[in-house]
Structures are given as structure tokens and as C-alpha cells.
Amino acid sequence: MLPLLRLLQDGSFHSGEALGAALGVSRSAIWKQLQSLEAELALPVHRVRGRGYRLESPLLLLDENVLAAGESSPMWPLRILPSVDSTNAEVLRRLAGGQVPPFIILAERQTSGRGRRGRNWVSPFGENLYYSLALQVDGGMRQLEGLSLVVGLALLRALRAAGMTAAGLKWPNDVLVDGRKVAGILLELSGDPADVCHVVIGIGVNVNMLADRGAIDQPWTSMRAELGGLVDRNEFVSELNRQLSLYLGIHQASGFSALRDEWQDNHLWQGRNVTLTTGARPVSGVVLGVDRSGALRLRVAGVEQSFSGGELSLRLNNDS
Ligand code: ATP
């Protein structure tokens, strides 16, 4: 289906005959593929007698050749899938099947994109970035300390380089613009942290999405909505790779403490009144920052306390 989509991605009309000739298949084969595009990828195709077919809106598809030709360093081997349940789940399956990291899986769509605590990540076809990087963890648990915050910092740098100057971080690792979520991060582990262990760095970025058909239950935005034009996802992936390589290198060599000040400088909620939802009861306090391992420091009733763990969720208080 992807070769057909590449021909259609400009959003112009293409006759069935021309599409068939370009792909070396019959017009009826093209017609079948178009049916699948609509059914499987939920991509609306317009048909006009005498003019042919066109996509409802143009796309800029991810392209392995373009990415391979870019200057993204290092060249982590990369595979683009048209559709997958979740890029993190795919990476975990590949690791279990013996594929050796580092490698990246990108998808044009996720059917069961995931957030933290089993929540859903809305992932329509061809619009956003669904990116998972598999890395080997050398050096045990210490190597994981603050890692998700460092990934947030690298992602923020890539967004800023693309012009998203108002973007900032929300602990532990969401990226927000004016209180609206533009990107999220989900780290998952496989193996034994005391032995051979791999980490999957999952990143979802709203790049060109303008409508979610009511599927997202909190304020969100996208790069296109903020910047006012279609964003080239291939260029963004290259920039993200560059920033991840840089920041993961610093983290590996010097640990999170080397990046702690920079992270706090970019934390949107420093000094704000917040409520932290934990498994048990909510805790309210003032954000002091993060500690050397990336745990959140709050002043709660005059006493400093630190919090860490994947089950924690931060919200601003109304009086903040
Ligand atoms: P926390 O504040 O604890 O990070 P969260 O609500 O942001 O919690 P995540 O697991 O980070 O939760 O992300 C999942 C949530 O993000 C979903 O429940 C939904 O509210 C929202 N969401 C889902 N898809 C998108 C998307 N494409 N863009 C922005 N937000 C989304």
C-alpha cells in the first residue's frame, strides 16, 4: 500500500490508469488497494469521475531512503511500518526475538498506541510521529536514573529547533505548549536490570494533526497548529536522532546530575502549586525541582519530600 500512497501523497488527482501504470498493476488492483487504504488505515480517498483519485488531505510520508540520506547521527538502523499496534510493543517483540539494539521502529499509524498506566495514545495515520528506539543498558540501574527526563530534554531541543520556542517540560516527561500536550514519552524495560537489560524509548509527537475527532480527553496541540504549516516529519526525525544521540551521550558519560540544571530551567511548573496523584492519596505541594536521580522534589506542608515512579501524575492547582 505504501508505494500507492507515495503517489497519492501530494493530494492531487491521479487517474486509476496512471497509478496502475506507475506501479505495474491493473486498474482493478489499484481500486482494491484504495479500498484497503480507506478500510485499514482510515484514510479518506475522494473519487471524481473523469479525474481519478485523491487523498482528502496531502501527506508527507516517512521515507527510509530520505532518512538514510540525512545527516542524522548516529545512523541507528531504522524501519518504518505502515501500521502497527504500538511501536514500543513491536520493539519489545523484536528484542525478544533476538534483534540486537540499537534500532528504531517508526510507524505511520498505531492501532493501540500506549501512554503510561495502560492509557491510550491517539495515533492517526501519516500525521504524527510514533518513534521507538531500542538501546542496550550497560551499567545496571544507575544508567536508567533520570533517563526519561533526559529523553524529554532531547525531544524539547528537537522541537525548539523546529521553531517550537514556547514548548516546555512537565515532570516527568510530557512536552507542553501553553498547557496543551504536544508530545509524550514512554520508557519500557525488557530483561533484568542486574543482568542483560534493554530499554525502549517511546516518543509520540503530534506533528501535523489538526483534528482528533474528540478522541483525546485533555488539551493538546501539534507542531502544525503552533507553527501554521505542514512539518516535514523526515527532517524532524533526523533532528530528534541528533539530539537524542547528544543527550544520551552526556547522560551515559556523566549521569543525570550533569543535565539536572538544564532540565529544571526548562520545567514549566517550577515553583508552582501542584497536586501529585500517587497510588494512595493525592499530595499537594510546591515544586522545588528534581533531585540527582530525576525524582520530583515537592515542599509539602513546609517539609521537602521526593517522589519517583511510573504511577505518579502531576496536575497544576487552581491557585497556582
Ligand atoms: P501524566 O500527566 O501523568 O503524564 P497523562 O494523562 O499525560 O498523565 P500519559 O500516559 O502521559 O498520561 O499519556 C496518555 C494520555 O495522553 C491519554 O490518556 C490522553 O489524555 C492523552 N493523549 C492521548 N493521545 C494523545 C495525543 N496524540 N496527544 C496528546 N495527548 C494525548
Tab-separated table of C-alpha atoms and ligand atoms in Angstrom:
chain	number	residue	atom	x	y	z
A	1	MET	CA	0.000	0.000	0.000
A	2	LEU	CA	2.860	2.419	0.728
A	3	PRO	CA	4.010	2.760	-2.923
A	4	LEU	CA	0.449	3.750	-3.878
A	5	LEU	CA	0.299	6.221	-1.009
A	6	ARG	CA	3.567	7.771	-2.110
A	7	LEU	CA	1.986	8.535	-5.468
A	8	LEU	CA	-1.123	9.972	-3.838
A	9	GLN	CA	0.512	11.886	-1.002
A	10	ASP	CA	0.612	15.200	-2.924
A	11	GLY	CA	-3.182	15.436	-2.543
A	12	SER	CA	-3.676	15.948	-6.336
A	13	PHE	CA	-5.878	13.871	-8.607
A	14	HIS	CA	-4.335	10.756	-10.188
A	15	SER	CA	-6.206	8.577	-12.679
A	16	GLY	CA	-6.535	4.865	-11.953
A	17	GLU	CA	-4.777	4.214	-15.244
A	18	ALA	CA	-1.775	6.383	-14.397
A	19	LEU	CA	-1.486	4.864	-10.921
A	20	GLY	CA	-1.697	1.343	-12.377
A	21	ALA	CA	0.962	2.154	-14.970
A	22	ALA	CA	3.302	3.643	-12.363
A	23	LEU	CA	3.037	0.581	-10.137
A	24	GLY	CA	2.848	-2.017	-12.921
A	25	VAL	CA	-0.557	-3.355	-11.828
A	26	SER	CA	-4.081	-3.294	-13.236
A	27	ARG	CA	-6.658	-0.581	-12.574
A	28	SER	CA	-8.737	-3.048	-10.584
A	29	ALA	CA	-5.714	-3.847	-8.399
A	30	ILE	CA	-5.389	-0.113	-7.735
A	31	TRP	CA	-9.061	0.059	-6.873
A	32	LYS	CA	-8.653	-2.781	-4.358
A	33	GLN	CA	-5.665	-1.093	-2.749
A	34	LEU	CA	-7.630	2.134	-2.445
A	35	GLN	CA	-10.405	0.233	-0.688
A	36	SER	CA	-7.828	-1.112	1.771
A	37	LEU	CA	-6.410	2.368	2.354
A	38	GLU	CA	-9.798	3.556	3.441
A	39	ALA	CA	-10.726	0.462	5.418
A	40	GLU	CA	-7.438	-0.397	7.124
A	41	LEU	CA	-5.802	2.987	7.525
A	42	ALA	CA	-8.946	5.090	7.919
A	43	LEU	CA	-7.669	7.388	5.151
A	44	PRO	CA	-10.440	9.105	3.185
A	45	VAL	CA	-9.934	8.962	-0.619
A	46	HIS	CA	-12.007	11.153	-2.952
A	47	ARG	CA	-13.110	9.752	-6.319
A	48	VAL	CA	-14.231	12.068	-9.106
A	49	ARG	CA	-15.365	10.647	-12.427
A	50	GLY	CA	-13.042	11.694	-15.226
A	51	ARG	CA	-10.327	12.987	-12.852
A	52	GLY	CA	-9.424	9.977	-10.726
A	53	TYR	CA	-8.498	9.671	-7.088
A	54	ARG	CA	-7.012	11.944	-4.497
A	55	LEU	CA	-6.456	11.932	-0.757
A	56	GLU	CA	-8.703	14.165	1.288
A	57	SER	CA	-5.602	15.994	2.537
A	58	PRO	CA	-1.955	15.810	1.411
A	59	LEU	CA	0.581	13.769	3.366
A	60	LEU	CA	4.347	13.864	3.772
A	61	LEU	CA	5.130	10.205	4.328
A	62	LEU	CA	8.096	8.956	6.293
A	63	ASP	CA	10.751	7.667	3.937
A	64	GLU	CA	13.602	5.294	4.801
A	65	ASN	CA	15.658	6.488	1.833
A	66	VAL	CA	15.315	10.146	2.800
A	67	LEU	CA	16.186	9.334	6.404
A	68	ALA	CA	19.176	7.222	5.380
A	69	ALA	CA	20.460	10.068	3.200
A	70	GLY	CA	20.082	12.606	6.036
A	71	GLU	CA	22.840	13.527	8.418
A	72	SER	CA	21.209	12.018	11.470
A	73	SER	CA	23.939	10.730	13.690
A	74	PRO	CA	24.459	8.050	14.697
A	75	MET	CA	22.738	6.053	11.998
A	76	TRP	CA	20.669	3.820	14.215
A	77	PRO	CA	19.150	1.190	11.907
A	78	LEU	CA	15.581	2.218	11.265
A	79	ARG	CA	12.429	0.554	9.955
A	80	ILE	CA	9.173	2.261	9.011
A	81	LEU	CA	5.944	0.267	9.315
A	82	PRO	CA	2.669	1.407	7.706
A	83	SER	CA	0.650	0.301	10.722
A	84	VAL	CA	1.417	-1.466	13.997
A	85	ASP	CA	-0.308	-1.981	17.339
A	86	SER	CA	2.365	0.025	19.181
A	87	THR	CA	5.929	0.849	18.162
A	88	ASN	CA	7.085	0.072	21.728
A	89	ALA	CA	5.319	-3.311	21.614
A	90	GLU	CA	6.943	-4.034	18.230
A	91	VAL	CA	10.396	-3.190	19.586
A	92	LEU	CA	9.819	-5.423	22.630
A	93	ARG	CA	8.798	-8.301	20.322
A	94	ARG	CA	11.879	-7.780	18.179
A	95	LEU	CA	14.136	-7.723	21.237
A	96	ALA	CA	12.506	-10.936	22.484
A	97	GLY	CA	13.126	-12.401	19.011
A	98	GLY	CA	16.840	-11.639	19.290
A	99	GLN	CA	17.199	-8.401	17.300
A	100	VAL	CA	20.256	-6.609	18.617
A	101	PRO	CA	19.883	-2.958	19.666
A	102	PRO	CA	20.310	-0.145	18.892
A	103	PHE	CA	17.487	0.136	16.363
A	104	ILE	CA	14.472	2.331	15.709
A	105	ILE	CA	10.917	1.436	14.762
A	106	LEU	CA	8.709	4.139	13.278
A	107	ALA	CA	5.099	3.672	12.240
A	108	GLU	CA	2.698	5.732	10.179
A	109	ARG	CA	-0.083	4.651	12.500
A	110	GLN	CA	-0.594	2.829	15.813
A	111	THR	CA	-3.774	0.882	16.430
A	112	SER	CA	-3.085	0.525	20.190
A	113	GLY	CA	-0.641	3.337	20.898
A	114	ARG	CA	0.109	3.408	24.575
A	115	GLY	CA	0.753	6.002	27.256
A	116	ARG	CA	1.659	5.389	30.858
A	117	ARG	CA	-0.516	3.243	33.120
A	118	GLY	CA	-2.100	1.484	30.161
A	119	ARG	CA	-3.597	4.690	28.783
A	120	ASN	CA	-4.195	5.155	25.082
A	121	TRP	CA	-2.080	7.338	22.758
A	122	VAL	CA	-4.140	8.611	19.820
A	123	SER	CA	-2.149	7.769	16.660
A	124	PRO	CA	-3.809	8.537	13.311
A	125	PHE	CA	-2.136	7.595	10.031
A	126	GLY	CA	0.570	9.713	8.425
A	127	GLU	CA	0.187	12.790	10.605
A	128	ASN	CA	2.331	12.360	13.678
A	129	LEU	CA	5.471	10.680	14.893
A	130	TYR	CA	5.390	7.295	16.603
A	131	TYR	CA	9.016	6.518	17.348
A	132	SER	CA	10.644	3.808	19.461
A	133	LEU	CA	14.381	3.444	19.991
A	134	ALA	CA	15.804	0.238	21.487
A	135	LEU	CA	19.030	0.532	23.454
A	136	GLN	CA	21.125	-1.855	25.455
A	137	VAL	CA	21.524	-0.764	29.087
A	138	ASP	CA	25.133	-1.160	30.159
A	139	GLY	CA	25.830	-0.359	33.779
A	140	GLY	CA	22.702	-1.528	35.593
A	141	MET	CA	20.015	0.623	37.187
A	142	ARG	CA	22.251	3.691	37.541
A	143	GLN	CA	22.211	4.008	33.769
A	144	LEU	CA	18.433	4.410	33.909
A	145	GLU	CA	18.354	7.158	36.541
A	146	GLY	CA	16.814	10.286	35.083
A	147	LEU	CA	16.836	8.701	31.618
A	148	SER	CA	13.231	9.560	30.780
A	149	LEU	CA	13.827	13.197	31.791
A	150	VAL	CA	16.899	13.328	29.561
A	151	VAL	CA	14.852	11.984	26.667
A	152	GLY	CA	12.361	14.800	27.351
A	153	LEU	CA	15.170	17.335	27.161
A	154	ALA	CA	16.419	15.953	23.829
A	155	LEU	CA	12.878	15.951	22.455
A	156	LEU	CA	12.380	19.531	23.632
A	157	ARG	CA	15.588	20.602	21.862
A	158	ALA	CA	14.397	18.974	18.638
A	159	LEU	CA	11.031	20.743	18.927
A	160	ARG	CA	12.699	24.087	19.620
A	161	ALA	CA	14.999	23.587	16.608
A	162	ALA	CA	11.853	23.158	14.511
A	163	GLY	CA	10.562	26.519	15.743
A	164	MET	CA	8.501	25.462	18.776
A	165	THR	CA	10.028	28.104	21.017
A	166	ALA	CA	7.171	28.110	23.556
A	167	ALA	CA	7.441	24.375	24.313
A	168	GLY	CA	8.494	23.278	27.805
A	169	LEU	CA	8.619	20.206	30.019
A	170	LYS	CA	6.204	18.854	32.589
A	171	TRP	CA	7.566	16.307	35.054
A	172	PRO	CA	8.221	13.538	34.391
A	173	ASN	CA	8.287	13.791	30.628
A	174	ASP	CA	5.423	15.457	28.813
A	175	VAL	CA	6.069	18.358	26.465
A	176	LEU	CA	3.501	21.154	26.659
A	177	VAL	CA	2.790	24.408	24.849
A	178	ASP	CA	0.533	26.793	26.795
A	179	GLY	CA	-0.749	23.915	28.925
A	180	ARG	CA	-1.510	21.729	25.896
A	181	LYS	CA	0.272	18.453	25.298
A	182	VAL	CA	2.280	18.201	22.083
A	183	ALA	CA	4.384	15.127	22.886
A	184	GLY	CA	4.711	12.282	25.359
A	185	ILE	CA	7.349	9.732	26.269
A	186	LEU	CA	7.015	6.147	27.460
A	187	LEU	CA	10.073	4.183	28.550
A	188	GLU	CA	9.738	0.415	28.892
A	189	LEU	CA	12.295	-2.119	30.053
A	190	SER	CA	12.945	-5.659	28.964
A	191	GLY	CA	15.297	-8.116	30.602
A	192	ASP	CA	16.892	-7.941	34.019
A	193	PRO	CA	18.413	-4.601	35.093
A	194	ALA	CA	21.002	-6.558	37.086
A	195	ASP	CA	21.964	-8.573	34.001
A	196	VAL	CA	21.241	-8.060	30.275
A	197	CYS	CA	18.683	-5.307	30.007
A	198	HIS	CA	17.214	-3.241	27.198
A	199	VAL	CA	15.279	-0.029	27.339
A	200	VAL	CA	12.691	1.039	24.779
A	201	ILE	CA	12.407	4.806	24.422
A	202	GLY	CA	8.952	5.501	23.014
A	203	ILE	CA	8.191	9.011	21.772
A	204	GLY	CA	4.888	10.278	20.400
A	205	VAL	CA	4.803	13.756	18.859
A	206	ASN	CA	1.767	15.491	17.412
A	207	VAL	CA	3.317	16.810	14.224
A	208	ASN	CA	0.676	17.581	11.601
A	209	MET	CA	-2.534	16.513	13.375
A	210	LEU	CA	-5.196	19.237	13.382
A	211	ALA	CA	-8.269	17.254	14.486
A	212	ASP	CA	-8.654	14.277	16.804
A	213	ARG	CA	-12.405	13.646	16.391
A	214	GLY	CA	-12.792	14.082	20.142
A	215	ALA	CA	-10.551	11.140	20.995
A	216	ILE	CA	-8.120	12.967	23.315
A	217	ASP	CA	-9.515	13.760	26.739
A	218	GLN	CA	-7.125	16.561	27.687
A	219	PRO	CA	-5.900	19.765	25.996
A	220	TRP	CA	-3.459	19.030	23.147
A	221	THR	CA	-1.779	20.767	20.256
A	222	SER	CA	0.511	19.905	17.353
A	223	MET	CA	3.571	21.385	15.682
A	224	ARG	CA	1.460	22.300	12.657
A	225	ALA	CA	-1.166	24.015	14.820
A	226	GLU	CA	1.548	26.048	16.547
A	227	LEU	CA	3.723	26.779	13.506
A	228	GLY	CA	0.947	27.268	10.973
A	229	GLY	CA	2.242	24.917	8.264
A	230	LEU	CA	2.860	21.282	7.369
A	231	VAL	CA	6.018	19.944	9.069
A	232	ASP	CA	8.383	17.535	7.297
A	233	ARG	CA	8.473	14.523	9.609
A	234	ASN	CA	11.621	13.119	7.963
A	235	GLU	CA	13.536	16.258	8.861
A	236	PHE	CA	12.134	16.151	12.377
A	237	VAL	CA	13.204	12.511	12.857
A	238	SER	CA	16.744	13.422	11.784
A	239	GLU	CA	16.852	16.280	14.282
A	240	LEU	CA	15.411	14.084	17.023
A	241	ASN	CA	18.084	11.458	16.348
A	242	ARG	CA	20.794	14.114	16.548
A	243	GLN	CA	19.514	15.475	19.859
A	244	LEU	CA	18.965	12.031	21.370
A	245	SER	CA	22.447	10.971	20.404
A	246	LEU	CA	23.892	14.101	22.015
A	247	TYR	CA	21.881	13.967	25.252
A	248	LEU	CA	22.065	10.190	25.713
A	249	GLY	CA	25.834	10.508	25.281
A	250	ILE	CA	26.071	13.106	28.055
A	251	HIS	CA	23.789	11.040	30.279
A	252	GLN	CA	25.822	7.887	29.742
A	253	ALA	CA	29.131	9.627	30.413
A	254	SER	CA	28.140	11.851	33.345
A	255	GLY	CA	24.728	10.769	34.635
A	256	PHE	CA	21.590	12.835	35.101
A	257	SER	CA	23.266	15.276	37.504
A	258	ALA	CA	25.097	16.809	34.513
A	259	LEU	CA	21.750	17.719	32.933
A	260	ARG	CA	19.700	18.466	36.037
A	261	ASP	CA	20.035	22.267	35.928
A	262	GLU	CA	19.179	22.354	32.244
A	263	TRP	CA	16.136	20.181	32.873
A	264	GLN	CA	14.920	22.436	35.713
A	265	ASP	CA	15.448	25.557	33.585
A	266	ASN	CA	13.002	24.069	31.099
A	267	HIS	CA	10.460	22.794	33.631
A	268	LEU	CA	7.254	24.768	33.135
A	269	TRP	CA	5.977	24.108	36.643
A	270	GLN	CA	8.998	25.102	38.760
A	271	GLY	CA	7.720	26.917	41.876
A	272	ARG	CA	4.065	26.153	41.085
A	273	ASN	CA	1.428	24.684	43.407
A	274	VAL	CA	0.633	21.184	42.217
A	275	THR	CA	-1.120	18.014	43.226
A	276	LEU	CA	0.637	14.717	42.722
A	277	THR	CA	-1.607	11.732	42.286
A	278	THR	CA	0.002	8.659	43.736
A	279	GLY	CA	-1.377	5.152	44.035
A	280	ALA	CA	-2.674	6.040	47.518
A	281	ARG	CA	-3.796	9.597	48.277
A	282	PRO	CA	-3.022	12.837	46.435
A	283	VAL	CA	-0.226	15.057	47.750
A	284	SER	CA	-0.252	18.838	47.300
A	285	GLY	CA	2.854	20.987	47.421
A	286	VAL	CA	5.148	23.440	45.705
A	287	VAL	CA	7.537	22.193	43.007
A	288	LEU	CA	11.143	22.683	44.138
A	289	GLY	CA	12.695	20.817	41.211
A	290	VAL	CA	14.190	17.375	40.700
A	291	ASP	CA	16.930	15.551	42.574
A	292	ARG	CA	20.071	13.892	41.194
A	293	SER	CA	18.116	10.839	40.095
A	294	GLY	CA	15.265	12.781	38.472
A	295	ALA	CA	12.781	12.330	41.331
A	296	LEU	CA	10.341	15.229	41.838
A	297	ARG	CA	11.068	17.442	44.875
A	298	LEU	CA	7.992	18.994	46.485
A	299	ARG	CA	7.624	21.190	49.565
A	300	VAL	CA	4.678	19.609	51.347
A	301	ALA	CA	3.424	21.454	54.444
A	302	GLY	CA	6.831	23.065	54.867
A	303	VAL	CA	8.788	19.816	54.507
A	304	GLU	CA	10.706	18.696	51.417
A	305	GLN	CA	9.741	15.314	50.002
A	306	SER	CA	10.890	13.436	46.883
A	307	PHE	CA	8.712	11.316	44.623
A	308	SER	CA	9.530	8.944	41.792
A	309	GLY	CA	7.901	6.079	39.937
A	310	GLY	CA	5.809	5.411	36.866
A	311	GLU	CA	2.455	5.687	38.647
A	312	LEU	CA	2.790	9.355	39.544
A	313	SER	CA	0.833	12.047	37.774
A	314	LEU	CA	1.175	15.794	38.254
A	315	ARG	CA	-1.571	18.414	37.925
A	316	LEU	CA	-1.485	22.188	38.482
A	317	ASN	CA	-3.614	23.500	41.334
A	318	ASN	CA	-6.173	26.165	40.525
A	319	ASP	CA	-4.452	28.617	42.871
A	320	SER	CA	-1.059	28.053	41.208
B	1	ATP	P1	0.591	12.309	33.229
B	1	ATP	O1	0.149	13.714	33.438
B	1	ATP	O2	0.675	11.538	34.446
B	1	ATP	O3	1.768	12.175	32.307
B	1	ATP	P2	-1.135	11.805	31.164
B	1	ATP	O4	-2.602	11.975	31.317
B	1	ATP	O5	-0.412	12.866	30.428
B	1	ATP	O6	-0.607	11.608	32.544
B	1	ATP	P3	0.198	9.764	29.575
B	1	ATP	O7	0.242	8.324	29.854
B	1	ATP	O8	1.465	10.532	29.580
B	1	ATP	O9	-0.873	10.370	30.565
B	1	ATP	O10	-0.493	9.943	28.152
B	1	ATP	C1	-1.743	9.372	27.875
B	1	ATP	C2	-2.803	10.455	27.878
B	1	ATP	O11	-2.453	11.490	26.981
B	1	ATP	C3	-4.162	9.958	27.400
B	1	ATP	O12	-4.915	9.452	28.460
B	1	ATP	C4	-4.801	11.220	26.798
B	1	ATP	O13	-5.377	12.015	27.795
B	1	ATP	C5	-3.600	11.959	26.271
B	1	ATP	N1	-3.351	11.683	24.831
B	1	ATP	C6	-3.614	10.574	24.102
B	1	ATP	N2	-3.199	10.719	22.838
B	1	ATP	C7	-2.658	11.950	22.757
B	1	ATP	C8	-2.066	12.683	21.707
B	1	ATP	N3	-1.901	12.183	20.479
B	1	ATP	N4	-1.652	13.941	22.006
B	1	ATP	C9	-1.772	14.479	23.224
B	1	ATP	N5	-2.322	13.819	24.256
B	1	ATP	C10	-2.756	12.570	24.025
